[in-house]
Coordinates of C-alpha atoms in Angstrom, one line a residue:
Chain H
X13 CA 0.0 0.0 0.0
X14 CA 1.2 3.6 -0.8
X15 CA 1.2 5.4 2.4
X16 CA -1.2 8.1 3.1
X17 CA 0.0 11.8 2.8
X18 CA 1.3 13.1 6.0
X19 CA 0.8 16.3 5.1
X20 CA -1.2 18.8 6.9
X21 CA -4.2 19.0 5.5
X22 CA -6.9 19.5 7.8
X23 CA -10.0 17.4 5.6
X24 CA -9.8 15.7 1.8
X25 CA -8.9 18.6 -0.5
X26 CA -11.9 17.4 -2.0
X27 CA -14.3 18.7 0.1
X28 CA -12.0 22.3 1.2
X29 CA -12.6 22.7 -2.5
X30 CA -15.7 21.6 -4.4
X31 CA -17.7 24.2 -5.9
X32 CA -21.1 22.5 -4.1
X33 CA -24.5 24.2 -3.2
X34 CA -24.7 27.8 -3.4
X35 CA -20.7 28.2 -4.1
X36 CA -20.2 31.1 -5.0
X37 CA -17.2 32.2 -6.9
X38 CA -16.3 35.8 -5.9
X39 CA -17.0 35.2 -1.9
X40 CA -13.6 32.6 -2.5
X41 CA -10.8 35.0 -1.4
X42 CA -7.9 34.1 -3.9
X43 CA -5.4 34.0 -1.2
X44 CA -6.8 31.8 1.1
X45 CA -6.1 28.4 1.6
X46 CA -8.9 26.2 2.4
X47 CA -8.1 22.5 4.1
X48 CA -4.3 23.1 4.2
X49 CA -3.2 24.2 7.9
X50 CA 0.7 24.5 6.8
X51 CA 2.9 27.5 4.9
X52 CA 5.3 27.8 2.0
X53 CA 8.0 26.1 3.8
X54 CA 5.4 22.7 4.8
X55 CA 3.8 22.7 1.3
X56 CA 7.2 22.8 -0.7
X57 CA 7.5 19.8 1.6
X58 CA 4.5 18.2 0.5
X59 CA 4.9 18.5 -3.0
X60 CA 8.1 16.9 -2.7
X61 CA 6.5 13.9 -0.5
X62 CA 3.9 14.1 -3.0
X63 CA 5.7 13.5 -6.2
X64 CA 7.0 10.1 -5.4
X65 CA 3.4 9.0 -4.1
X66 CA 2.0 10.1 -7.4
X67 CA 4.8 8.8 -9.5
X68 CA 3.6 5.0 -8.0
X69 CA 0.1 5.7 -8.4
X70 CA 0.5 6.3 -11.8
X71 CA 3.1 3.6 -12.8
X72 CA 0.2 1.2 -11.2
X73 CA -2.5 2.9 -12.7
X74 CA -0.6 2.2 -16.1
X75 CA 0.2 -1.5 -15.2
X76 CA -3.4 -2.0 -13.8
X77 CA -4.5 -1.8 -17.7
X78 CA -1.8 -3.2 -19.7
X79 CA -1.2 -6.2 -17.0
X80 CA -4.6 -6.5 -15.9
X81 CA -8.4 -5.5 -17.6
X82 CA -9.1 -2.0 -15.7
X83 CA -10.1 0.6 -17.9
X84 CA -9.2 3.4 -15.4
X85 CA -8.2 6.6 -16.4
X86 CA -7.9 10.5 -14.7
X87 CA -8.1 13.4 -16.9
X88 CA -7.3 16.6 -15.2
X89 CA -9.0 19.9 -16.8
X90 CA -7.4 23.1 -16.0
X91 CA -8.8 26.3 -16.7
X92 CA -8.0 30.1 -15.8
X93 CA -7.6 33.3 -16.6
X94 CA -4.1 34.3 -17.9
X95 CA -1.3 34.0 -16.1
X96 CA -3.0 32.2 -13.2
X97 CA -0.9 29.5 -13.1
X98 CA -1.5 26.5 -15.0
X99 CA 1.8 26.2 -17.0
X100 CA 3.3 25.5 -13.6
X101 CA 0.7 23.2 -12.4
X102 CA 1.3 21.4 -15.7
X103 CA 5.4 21.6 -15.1
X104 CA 5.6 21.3 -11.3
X105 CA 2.5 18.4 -10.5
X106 CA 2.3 16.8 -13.9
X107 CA 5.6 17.3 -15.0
X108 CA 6.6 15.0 -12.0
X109 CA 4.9 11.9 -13.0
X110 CA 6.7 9.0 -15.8
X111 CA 5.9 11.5 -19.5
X112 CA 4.8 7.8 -20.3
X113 CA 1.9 8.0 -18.3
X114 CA 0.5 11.2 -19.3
X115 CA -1.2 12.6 -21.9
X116 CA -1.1 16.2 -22.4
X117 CA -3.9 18.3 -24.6
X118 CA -3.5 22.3 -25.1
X119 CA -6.6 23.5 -26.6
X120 CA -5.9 26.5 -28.8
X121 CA -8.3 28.4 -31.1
X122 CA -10.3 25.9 -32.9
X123 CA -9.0 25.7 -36.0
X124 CA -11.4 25.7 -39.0
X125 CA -12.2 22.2 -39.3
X126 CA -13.1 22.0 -35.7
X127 CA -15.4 24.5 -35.6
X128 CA -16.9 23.1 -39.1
X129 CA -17.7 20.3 -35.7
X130 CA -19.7 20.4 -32.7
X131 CA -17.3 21.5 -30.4
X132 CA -16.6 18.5 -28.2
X133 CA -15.6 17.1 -31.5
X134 CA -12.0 18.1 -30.7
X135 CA -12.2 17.7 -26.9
X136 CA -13.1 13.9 -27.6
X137 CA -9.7 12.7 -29.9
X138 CA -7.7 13.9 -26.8
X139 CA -9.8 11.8 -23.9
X140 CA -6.9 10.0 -22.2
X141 CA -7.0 6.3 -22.9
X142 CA -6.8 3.6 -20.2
X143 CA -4.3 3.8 -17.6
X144 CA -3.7 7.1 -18.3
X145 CA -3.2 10.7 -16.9
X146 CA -4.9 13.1 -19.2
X147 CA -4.5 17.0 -18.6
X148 CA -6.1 19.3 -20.5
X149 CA -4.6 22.5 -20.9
X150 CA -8.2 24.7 -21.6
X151 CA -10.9 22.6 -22.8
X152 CA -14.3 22.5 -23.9
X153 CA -14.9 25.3 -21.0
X154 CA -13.8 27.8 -23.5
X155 CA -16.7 27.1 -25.1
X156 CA -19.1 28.1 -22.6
X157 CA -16.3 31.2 -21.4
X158 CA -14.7 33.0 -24.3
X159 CA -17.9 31.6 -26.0
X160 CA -20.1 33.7 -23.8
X161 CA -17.9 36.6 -22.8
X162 CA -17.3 37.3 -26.3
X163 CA -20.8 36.2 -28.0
X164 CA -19.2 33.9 -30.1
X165 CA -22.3 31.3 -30.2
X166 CA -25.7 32.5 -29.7
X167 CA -27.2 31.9 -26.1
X168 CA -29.4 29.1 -27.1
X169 CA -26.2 27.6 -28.7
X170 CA -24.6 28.2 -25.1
X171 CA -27.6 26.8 -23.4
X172 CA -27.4 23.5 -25.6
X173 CA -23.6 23.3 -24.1
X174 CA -24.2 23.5 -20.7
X175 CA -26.5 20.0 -21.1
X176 CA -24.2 18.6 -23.4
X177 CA -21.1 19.0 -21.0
X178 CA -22.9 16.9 -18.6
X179 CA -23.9 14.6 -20.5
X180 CA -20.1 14.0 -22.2
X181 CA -18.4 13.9 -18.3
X182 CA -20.5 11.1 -17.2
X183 CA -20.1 8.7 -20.3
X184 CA -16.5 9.5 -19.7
X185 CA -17.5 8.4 -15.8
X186 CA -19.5 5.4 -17.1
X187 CA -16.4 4.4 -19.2
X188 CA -13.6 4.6 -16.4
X189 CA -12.5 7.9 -17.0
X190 CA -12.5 10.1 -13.2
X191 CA -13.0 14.0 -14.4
X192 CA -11.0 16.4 -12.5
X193 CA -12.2 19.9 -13.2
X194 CA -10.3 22.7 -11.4
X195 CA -10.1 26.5 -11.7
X196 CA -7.2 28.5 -10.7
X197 CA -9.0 31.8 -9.1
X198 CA -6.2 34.8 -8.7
X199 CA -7.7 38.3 -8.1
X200 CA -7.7 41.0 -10.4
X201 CA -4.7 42.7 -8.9
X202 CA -2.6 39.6 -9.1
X203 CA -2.8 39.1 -12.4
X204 CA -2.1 42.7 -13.2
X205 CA 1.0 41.9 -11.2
X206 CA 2.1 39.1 -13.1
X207 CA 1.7 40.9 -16.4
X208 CA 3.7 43.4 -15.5
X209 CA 6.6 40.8 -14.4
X210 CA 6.2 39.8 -18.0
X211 CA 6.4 42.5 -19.5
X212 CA 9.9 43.5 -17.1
X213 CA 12.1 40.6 -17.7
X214 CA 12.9 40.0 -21.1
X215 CA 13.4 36.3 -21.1
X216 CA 9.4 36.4 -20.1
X217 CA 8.1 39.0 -22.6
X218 CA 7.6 35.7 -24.9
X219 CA 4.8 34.7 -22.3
X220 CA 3.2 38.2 -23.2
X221 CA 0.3 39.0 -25.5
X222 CA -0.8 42.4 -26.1
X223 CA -4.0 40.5 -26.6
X224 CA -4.0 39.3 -22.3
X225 CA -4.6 43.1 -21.7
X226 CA -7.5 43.3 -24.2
X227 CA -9.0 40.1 -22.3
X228 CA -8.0 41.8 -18.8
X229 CA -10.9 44.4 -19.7
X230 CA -13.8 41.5 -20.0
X231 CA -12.5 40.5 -16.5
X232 CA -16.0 40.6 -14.8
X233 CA -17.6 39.3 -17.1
X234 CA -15.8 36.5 -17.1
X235 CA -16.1 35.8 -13.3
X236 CA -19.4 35.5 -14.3
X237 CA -18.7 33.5 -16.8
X238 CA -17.1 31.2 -14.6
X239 CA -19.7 31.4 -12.3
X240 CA -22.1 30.2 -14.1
X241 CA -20.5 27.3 -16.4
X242 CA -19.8 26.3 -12.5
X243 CA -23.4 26.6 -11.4
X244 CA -24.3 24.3 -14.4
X245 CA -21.7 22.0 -14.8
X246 CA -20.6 20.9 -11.4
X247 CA -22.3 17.4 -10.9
X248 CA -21.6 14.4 -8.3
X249 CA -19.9 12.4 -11.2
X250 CA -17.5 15.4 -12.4
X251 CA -17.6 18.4 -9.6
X252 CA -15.8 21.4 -9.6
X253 CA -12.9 22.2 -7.8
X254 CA -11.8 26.3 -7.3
X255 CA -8.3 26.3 -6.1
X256 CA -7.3 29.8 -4.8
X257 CA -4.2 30.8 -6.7
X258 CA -2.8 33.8 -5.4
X259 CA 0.1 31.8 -4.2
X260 CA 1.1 29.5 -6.1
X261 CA 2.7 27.5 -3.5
X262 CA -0.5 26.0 -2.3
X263 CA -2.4 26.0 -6.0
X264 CA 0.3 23.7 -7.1
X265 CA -0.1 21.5 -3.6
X266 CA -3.9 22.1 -3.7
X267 CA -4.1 20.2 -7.3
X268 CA -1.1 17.4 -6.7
X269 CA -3.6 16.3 -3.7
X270 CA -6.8 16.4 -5.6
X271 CA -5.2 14.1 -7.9
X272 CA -3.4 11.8 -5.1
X273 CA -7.2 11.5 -3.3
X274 CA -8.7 10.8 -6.9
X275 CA -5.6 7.9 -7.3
X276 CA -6.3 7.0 -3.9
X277 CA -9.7 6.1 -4.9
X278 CA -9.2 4.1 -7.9
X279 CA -6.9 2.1 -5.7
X280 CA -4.7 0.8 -8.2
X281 CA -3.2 -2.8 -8.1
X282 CA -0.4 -4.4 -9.8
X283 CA -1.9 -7.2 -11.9
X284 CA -1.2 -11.1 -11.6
X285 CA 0.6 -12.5 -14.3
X286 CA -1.2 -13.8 -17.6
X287 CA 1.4 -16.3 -18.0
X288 CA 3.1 -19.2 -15.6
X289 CA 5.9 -17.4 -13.4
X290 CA 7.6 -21.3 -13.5
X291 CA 7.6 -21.9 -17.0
X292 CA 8.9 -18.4 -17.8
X293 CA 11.9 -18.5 -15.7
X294 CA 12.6 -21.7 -17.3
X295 CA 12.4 -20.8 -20.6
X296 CA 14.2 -17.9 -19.7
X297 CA 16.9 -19.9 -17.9
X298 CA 17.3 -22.1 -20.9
X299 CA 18.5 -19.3 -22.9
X300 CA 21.3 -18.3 -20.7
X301 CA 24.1 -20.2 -22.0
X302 CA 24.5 -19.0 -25.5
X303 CA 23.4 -16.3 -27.4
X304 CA 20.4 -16.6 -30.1
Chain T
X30 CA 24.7 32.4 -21.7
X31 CA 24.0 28.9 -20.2
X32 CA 27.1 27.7 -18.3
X33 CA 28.8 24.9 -20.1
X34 CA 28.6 21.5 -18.2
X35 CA 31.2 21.0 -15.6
X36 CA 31.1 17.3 -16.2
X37 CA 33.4 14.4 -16.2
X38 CA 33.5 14.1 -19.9
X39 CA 36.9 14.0 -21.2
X40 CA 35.7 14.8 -24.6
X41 CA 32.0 15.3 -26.7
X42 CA 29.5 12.8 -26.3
X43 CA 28.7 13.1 -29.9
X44 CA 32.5 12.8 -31.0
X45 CA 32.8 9.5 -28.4
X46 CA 29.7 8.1 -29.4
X47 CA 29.1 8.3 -32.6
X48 CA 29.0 5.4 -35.0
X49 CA 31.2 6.5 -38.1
X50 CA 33.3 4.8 -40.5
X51 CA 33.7 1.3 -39.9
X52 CA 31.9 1.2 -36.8
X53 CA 31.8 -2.3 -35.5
X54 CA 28.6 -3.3 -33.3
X55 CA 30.2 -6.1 -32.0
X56 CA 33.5 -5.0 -30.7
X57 CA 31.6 -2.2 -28.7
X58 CA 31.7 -3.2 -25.0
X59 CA 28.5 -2.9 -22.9
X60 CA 29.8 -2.0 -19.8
X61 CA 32.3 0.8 -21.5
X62 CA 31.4 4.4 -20.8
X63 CA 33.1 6.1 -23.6
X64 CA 34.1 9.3 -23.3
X65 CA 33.5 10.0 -19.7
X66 CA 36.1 9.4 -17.0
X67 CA 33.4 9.6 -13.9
X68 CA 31.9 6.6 -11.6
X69 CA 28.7 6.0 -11.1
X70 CA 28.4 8.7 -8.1
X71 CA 29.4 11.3 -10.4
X72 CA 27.5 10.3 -12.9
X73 CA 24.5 10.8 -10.9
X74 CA 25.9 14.4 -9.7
X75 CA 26.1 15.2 -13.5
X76 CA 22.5 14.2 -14.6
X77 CA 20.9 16.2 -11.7
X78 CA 22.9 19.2 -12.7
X79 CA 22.2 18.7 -16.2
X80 CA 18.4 18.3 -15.7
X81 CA 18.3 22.2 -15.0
X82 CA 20.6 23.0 -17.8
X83 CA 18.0 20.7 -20.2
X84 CA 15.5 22.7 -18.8
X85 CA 16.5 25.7 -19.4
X86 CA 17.6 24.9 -23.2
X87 CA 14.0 23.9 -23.7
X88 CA 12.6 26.7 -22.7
X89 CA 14.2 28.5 -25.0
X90 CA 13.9 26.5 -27.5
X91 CA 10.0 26.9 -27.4
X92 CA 10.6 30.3 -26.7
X93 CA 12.4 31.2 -29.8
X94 CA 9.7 28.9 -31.8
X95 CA 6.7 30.8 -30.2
X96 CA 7.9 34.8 -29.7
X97 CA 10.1 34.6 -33.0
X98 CA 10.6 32.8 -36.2
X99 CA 12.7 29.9 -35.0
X100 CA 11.7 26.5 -36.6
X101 CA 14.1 24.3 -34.5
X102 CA 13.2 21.2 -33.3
X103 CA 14.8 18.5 -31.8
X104 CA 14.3 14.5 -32.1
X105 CA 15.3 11.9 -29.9
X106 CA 15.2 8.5 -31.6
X107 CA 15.6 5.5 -29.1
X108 CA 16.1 2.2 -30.5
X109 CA 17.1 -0.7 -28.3
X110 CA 16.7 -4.6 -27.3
X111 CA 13.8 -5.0 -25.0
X112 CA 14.5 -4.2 -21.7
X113 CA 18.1 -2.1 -22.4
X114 CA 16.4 0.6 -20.6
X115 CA 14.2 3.2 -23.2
X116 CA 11.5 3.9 -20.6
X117 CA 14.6 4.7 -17.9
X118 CA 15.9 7.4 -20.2
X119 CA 12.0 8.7 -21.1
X120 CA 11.3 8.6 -17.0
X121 CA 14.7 10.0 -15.6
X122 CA 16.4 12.0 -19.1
X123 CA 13.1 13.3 -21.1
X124 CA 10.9 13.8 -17.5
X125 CA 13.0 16.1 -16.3
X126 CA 11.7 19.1 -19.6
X127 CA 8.8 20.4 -18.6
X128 CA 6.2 18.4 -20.3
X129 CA 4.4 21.3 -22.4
X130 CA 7.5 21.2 -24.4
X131 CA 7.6 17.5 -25.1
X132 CA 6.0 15.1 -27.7
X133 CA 6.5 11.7 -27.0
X134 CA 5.7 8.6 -29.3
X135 CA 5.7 4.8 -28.6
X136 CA 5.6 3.5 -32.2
X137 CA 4.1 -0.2 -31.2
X138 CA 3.4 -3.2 -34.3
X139 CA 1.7 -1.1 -37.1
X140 CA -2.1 -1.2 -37.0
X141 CA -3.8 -2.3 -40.1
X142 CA -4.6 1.3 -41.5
X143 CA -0.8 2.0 -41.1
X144 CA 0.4 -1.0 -42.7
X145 CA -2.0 0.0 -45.6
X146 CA 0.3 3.0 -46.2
X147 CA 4.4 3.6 -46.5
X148 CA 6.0 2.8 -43.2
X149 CA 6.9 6.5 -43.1
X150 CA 3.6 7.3 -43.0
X151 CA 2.8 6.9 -39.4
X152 CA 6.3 8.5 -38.3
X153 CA 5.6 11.7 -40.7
X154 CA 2.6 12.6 -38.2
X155 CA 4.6 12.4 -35.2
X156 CA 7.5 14.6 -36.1
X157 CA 7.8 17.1 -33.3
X158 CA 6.7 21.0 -34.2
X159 CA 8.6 23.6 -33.9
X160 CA 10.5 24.3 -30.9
X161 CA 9.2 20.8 -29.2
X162 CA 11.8 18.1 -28.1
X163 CA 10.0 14.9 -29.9
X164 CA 11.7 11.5 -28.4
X165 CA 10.5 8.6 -30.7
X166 CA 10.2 5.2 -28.7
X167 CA 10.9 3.0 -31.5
X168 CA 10.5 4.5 -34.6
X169 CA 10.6 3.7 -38.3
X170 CA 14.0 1.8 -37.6
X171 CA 11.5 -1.2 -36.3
X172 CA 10.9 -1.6 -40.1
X173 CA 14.3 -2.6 -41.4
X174 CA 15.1 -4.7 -37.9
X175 CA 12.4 -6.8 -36.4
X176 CA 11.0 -6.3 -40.5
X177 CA 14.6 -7.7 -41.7
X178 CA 14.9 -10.5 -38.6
X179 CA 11.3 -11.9 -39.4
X180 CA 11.1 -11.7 -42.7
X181 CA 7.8 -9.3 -42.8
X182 CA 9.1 -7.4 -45.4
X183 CA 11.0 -8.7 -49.2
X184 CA 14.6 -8.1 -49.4
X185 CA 14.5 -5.4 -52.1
X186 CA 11.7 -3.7 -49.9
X187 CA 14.4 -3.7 -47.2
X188 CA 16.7 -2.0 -49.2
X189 CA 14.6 0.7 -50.1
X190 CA 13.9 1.7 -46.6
X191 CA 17.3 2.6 -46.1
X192 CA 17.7 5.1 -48.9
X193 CA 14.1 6.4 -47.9
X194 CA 15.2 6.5 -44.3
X195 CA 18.4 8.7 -45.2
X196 CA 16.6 10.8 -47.2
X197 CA 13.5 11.4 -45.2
X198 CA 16.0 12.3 -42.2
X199 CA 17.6 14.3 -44.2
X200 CA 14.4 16.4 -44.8
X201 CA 14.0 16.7 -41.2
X202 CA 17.1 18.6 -40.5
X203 CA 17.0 20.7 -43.9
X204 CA 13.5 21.9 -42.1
X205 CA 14.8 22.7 -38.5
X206 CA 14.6 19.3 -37.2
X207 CA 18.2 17.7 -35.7
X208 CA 17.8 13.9 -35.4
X209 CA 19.4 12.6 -32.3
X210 CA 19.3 8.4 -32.9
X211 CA 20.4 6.8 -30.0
X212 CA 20.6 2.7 -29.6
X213 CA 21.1 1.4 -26.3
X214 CA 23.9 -1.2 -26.5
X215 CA 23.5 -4.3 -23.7
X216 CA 24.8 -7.2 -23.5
X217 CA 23.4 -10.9 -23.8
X218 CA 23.8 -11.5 -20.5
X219 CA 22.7 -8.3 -19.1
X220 CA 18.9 -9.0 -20.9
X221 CA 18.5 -12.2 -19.2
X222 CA 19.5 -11.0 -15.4
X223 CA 16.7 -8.2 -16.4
X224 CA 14.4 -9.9 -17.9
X225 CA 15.0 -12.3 -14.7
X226 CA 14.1 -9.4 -12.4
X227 CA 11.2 -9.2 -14.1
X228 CA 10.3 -12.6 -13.5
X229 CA 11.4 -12.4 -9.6
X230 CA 9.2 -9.2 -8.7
X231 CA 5.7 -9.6 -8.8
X232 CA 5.3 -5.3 -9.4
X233 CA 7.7 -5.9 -12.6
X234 CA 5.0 -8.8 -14.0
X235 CA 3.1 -6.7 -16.2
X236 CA 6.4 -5.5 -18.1
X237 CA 7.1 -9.3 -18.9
X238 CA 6.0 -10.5 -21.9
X239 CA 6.4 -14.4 -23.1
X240 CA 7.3 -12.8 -26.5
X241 CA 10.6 -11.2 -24.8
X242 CA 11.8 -14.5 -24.9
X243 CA 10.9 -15.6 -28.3
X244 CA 12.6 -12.3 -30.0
X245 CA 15.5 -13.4 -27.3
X246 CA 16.4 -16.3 -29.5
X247 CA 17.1 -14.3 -32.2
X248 CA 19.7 -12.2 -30.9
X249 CA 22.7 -12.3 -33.3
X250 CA 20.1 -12.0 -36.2
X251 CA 19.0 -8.6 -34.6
X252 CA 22.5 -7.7 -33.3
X253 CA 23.3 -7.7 -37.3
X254 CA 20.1 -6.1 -38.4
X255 CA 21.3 -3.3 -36.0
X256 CA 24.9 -3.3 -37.4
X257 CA 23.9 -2.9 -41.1
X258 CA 20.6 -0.3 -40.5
X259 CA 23.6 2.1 -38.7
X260 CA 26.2 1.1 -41.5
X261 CA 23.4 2.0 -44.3
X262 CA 21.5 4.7 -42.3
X263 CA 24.2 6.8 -39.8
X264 CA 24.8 10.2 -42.2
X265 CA 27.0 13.5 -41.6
X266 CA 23.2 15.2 -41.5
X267 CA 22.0 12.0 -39.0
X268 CA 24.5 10.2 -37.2
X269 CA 23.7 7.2 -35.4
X270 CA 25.0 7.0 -31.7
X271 CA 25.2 3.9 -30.1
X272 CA 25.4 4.5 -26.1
X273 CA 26.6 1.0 -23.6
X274 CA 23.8 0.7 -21.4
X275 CA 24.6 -2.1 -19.1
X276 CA 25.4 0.5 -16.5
X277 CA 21.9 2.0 -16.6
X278 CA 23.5 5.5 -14.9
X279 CA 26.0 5.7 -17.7
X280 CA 23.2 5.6 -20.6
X281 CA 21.1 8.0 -19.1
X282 CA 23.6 10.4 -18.7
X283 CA 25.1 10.0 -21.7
X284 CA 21.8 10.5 -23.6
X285 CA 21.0 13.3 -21.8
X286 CA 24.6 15.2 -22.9
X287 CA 23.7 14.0 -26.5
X288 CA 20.3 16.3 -26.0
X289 CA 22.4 18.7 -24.4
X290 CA 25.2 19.2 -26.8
X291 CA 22.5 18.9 -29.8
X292 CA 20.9 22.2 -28.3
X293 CA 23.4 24.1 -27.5
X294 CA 25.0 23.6 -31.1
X295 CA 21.5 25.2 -32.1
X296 CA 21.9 28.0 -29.3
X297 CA 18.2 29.4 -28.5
X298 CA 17.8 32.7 -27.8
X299 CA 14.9 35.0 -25.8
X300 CA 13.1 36.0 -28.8
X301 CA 13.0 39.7 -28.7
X302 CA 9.4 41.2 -28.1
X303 CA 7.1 41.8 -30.6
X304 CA 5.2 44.6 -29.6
X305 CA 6.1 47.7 -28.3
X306 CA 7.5 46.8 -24.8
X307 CA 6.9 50.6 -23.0
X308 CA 3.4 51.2 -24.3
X309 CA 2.3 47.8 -23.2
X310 CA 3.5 48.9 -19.6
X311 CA 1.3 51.6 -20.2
X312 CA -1.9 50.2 -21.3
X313 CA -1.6 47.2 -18.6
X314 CA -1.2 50.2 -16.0
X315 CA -4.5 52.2 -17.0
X316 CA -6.4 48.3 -16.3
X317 CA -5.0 48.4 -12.7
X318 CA -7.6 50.7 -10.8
X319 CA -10.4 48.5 -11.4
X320 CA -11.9 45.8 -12.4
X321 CA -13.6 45.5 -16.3

C-alpha cells in the first residue's frame, strides 16, 4: 500500500474545495487556503512527499490496464484566466509523473475544421486512454467562457452546451475515466501583477500578448462566466474544484492532492501474471548459456 | 549564456559516441562508458545538474519557436533490445523538460490502416513541431530490424527503406529538425539477469511479456540487423550514436549530454518582443484601478 500523505491538511482537498451548493465564486478570497493548515516552507515539503506517491500511483494505474483488464483513467481539466498559473501546475505536479503515463492536450483556437464540428468534436480525440493521466490545458470550457464573454455562439447555442457538457463527463465516468475539473481563481490585482513581471524581464516577454490586456478588460464578465458554467456544470460524477491561486505554493499543492485523493480512490493494483511465473523462468533460464 | 557542463566528460559525447566509419557493433563493449572518466556517483551528480541545464535549453527553444521565427526542433530517436532501458531514459532524461515542451511517441506493431500505407507514414505525423523536443520510442527503424529479422518485409523492400530513411532524415534537419538516434547497446547477458528481475518481482510482472523471450532467441540475427541499419543509415546530417547501457547510470547520462550538446549547437535565444514593450507597460497600467 502507498502510504497516506502526511501532510497537513486539515480534511480531503476534495471537500475544502468543491464548488457544491450555493458556491459562489467571488466570496472565494484568492489567497486563502482552504483544508491546508501549513505555509510555504510545509507545502514545498509536500509536493516533494507528494511526487513520489503520485509517481507509484501512476506507474500502477498504467500497469493495472496493460497487466490487468481496468479501464481506469484521470483526466485533469485546468482552466483560468491568464497568467493564473496552469503552466506551472502542468510543469511542477504533472511534469513529475513518468511523461509515459500522461497525456497532455493544449486547446488553442479551434482551428477551422473543428469549428466546421460540434465543439466537443476536438475535446473527444484527446480523452486520455486507459491507464492514463490526461491533462487538458483549456478545454471544452472555452466554449461556454470566451464563448459567452465574447458572443461567439448565440445563447441558445450556449444553453445546448451547458446540457451537453454533462452529458459527455458522465459517459467518460461510465467508461472509467475520473473528471477532475479545477479553476485556478487569482484576483484582479494579481494578475495585473504578473503581467507586468512579463512584460519587465525580457526572457518572459515571450509569455506576453498584447492581446492578455485586451482580455484583462472582460474580467468581470468573465467571473461571471465562470460562475455560471460552475453553477451548471458541477455534478456528483464530475464536480468542480476552485483552487485559490494567489500563491502559487499551495495552488500547485492544492491540485497534486486532488489528484493523489482521486488515485487513492481508484486504488490501483499491480496485476497477476497472464502467463506461468515457473515456465517463464525456465524458458528464460534455458537461454542463458549462448546467445540466439 | 548557459554555463557549459562542468562534467566528467573527457571529450564530446557526440565525437565518443558516434558510430562512423567502420563502426563495428560487436567490438563495442557494454559495460564501456566512452568518453567520460566519472563513476557512477558522479555520474549521478552530473544528470541532476544537467536536468536544470536541459530545462532551461527547452525553454528556450519553445521560446524562440513561439515569440520569434525559429523552426528548430529536436528529435530523440531511441532504438534498443527489450529491456536495455528506453522507458529509464523517457522517465529520468526526457521527465526532467517540462512536459508542455515534449511530444513523446511509442511506435508499437503497425495497425492495419498503417500498414495500408508507406512505413513512413505513421512516423511523418509524429515529427515534433517547432521548438518541441519529440523523443520517438521506436520508430521507423523497427521496419528494417524486427522487419529484416522476421522476414515481414522482401529483401529489395528492405533495401529501399534505407535510402528512404536517409533521405526522409535528411528532410528533417533541412527543415529545422536535428535527429538525435540513440541505440542502447546491452549485452546478452545483461537481458537475461533483467528480464530475470522481471520474473522475480511480482510489481515488474506486467512489463514481462512471453514474447521477450521468443525475439531473445534471435539475438545475433537482430545484433546484425542493428549493425547494417547504422552502416546504411548513420549520415554527416543524422549520425547514429550507439550508447553501452549495461550501466543504466552511464546511458542516461550520456543521452542526456547528447540532447544537451545537440541544443546548444542550435543555441536558443529569448526571442525579442514583438510589440512595443513601453506602451504595453502603459496600457496594462490604466487596467489596474479597477476591475472590467
Amino acid at each position: 500500500m502507498i502510504a497516506k500523505s502526511q501532510a497537513k491538511w486539515t480534511t480531503d482537498a476534495r471537500e475544502a474545495l468543491r464548488a457544491g451548493e450555493g458556491f459562489r465564486l467571488a466570496e472565494l478570497d484568492p489567497e486563502s487556503t482552504p483544508g491546508y493548515a501549513g505555509k510555504k516552507a510545509d507545502a514545498v515539503a509536500d509536493l516533494a512527499a507528494g511526487l513520489a506517491q503520485l509517481g507509484e500511483y501512476q506507474e500502477r494505474l498504467f500497469a493495472a490496464s496493460r497487466g490487468g483488464d481496468a479501464t481506469d483513467s484521470v483526466l485533469l481539466v485546468l482552466q483560468a484566466m491568464d497568467s493564473a498559473g496552469k503552466g506551472g501546475i502542468v510543469r511542477h505536479v504533472v511534469g513529475g509523473v513518468d511523461p509515459q503515463g500522461v497525456q497532455l492536450a493544449a486547446f488553442k483556437a479551434p482551428t477551422d475544421e473543428e469549428r466546421a464540428h460540434d465543439f466537443l468534436w476536438r475535446i473527444e480525440k484527446r480523452v486520455p486512454s486507459r491507464g492514463m493521466i490526461g491533462v487538458f490545458d483549456r478545454s471544452h470550457y472555452e466554449d461556454v467562457l470566451i464563448g459567452r464573454v465574447h458572443g461567439l455562439a448565440p445563447a441558445e447555442e450556449i444553453e445546448r452546451r451547458y446540457g451537453a457538457i454533462v452529458e459527455f463527463e458522465k459517459r467518460l465516468l461510465d467508461a472509467g475515466t475520473r473528471v477532475v475539473k479545477v479553476m485556478l481563481h487569482i484576483s484582479y490585482e494579481e494578475q495585473g501583477e504578473r503581467l507586468m513581471e512579463r512584460l519587465e524581464r525580457p526572457d518572459k516577454h515571450w509569455k506576453y500578448n498584447p492581446g492578455d490586456v485586451d482580455e484583462r478588460v472582460h474580467w468581470r464578465a468573465y467571473q461571471e462566466a465562470y460562475q455560471t458554467a460552475i453553477e451548471r456544470t458541477s455534478t456528483d460524477e464530475a464536480p468542480w474544484f476552485v483552487v485559490p491561486a494567489n500563491r502559487k505554493w499551495f495552488a500547485r499543492l492544492a491540485v497534486q492532492e486532488l489528484l493523489l485523493e482521486t488515485l487513492e480512490e481508484i486504488g490501483p493494483r499491480w496485476p497477476a501474471a497472464e502467463f506461468d511465473v515457473a515456465a517463464e523462468k525456465r524458458r528464460l533460464r534455458a537461454t542463458m548459456t549462448s546467445e540466439g
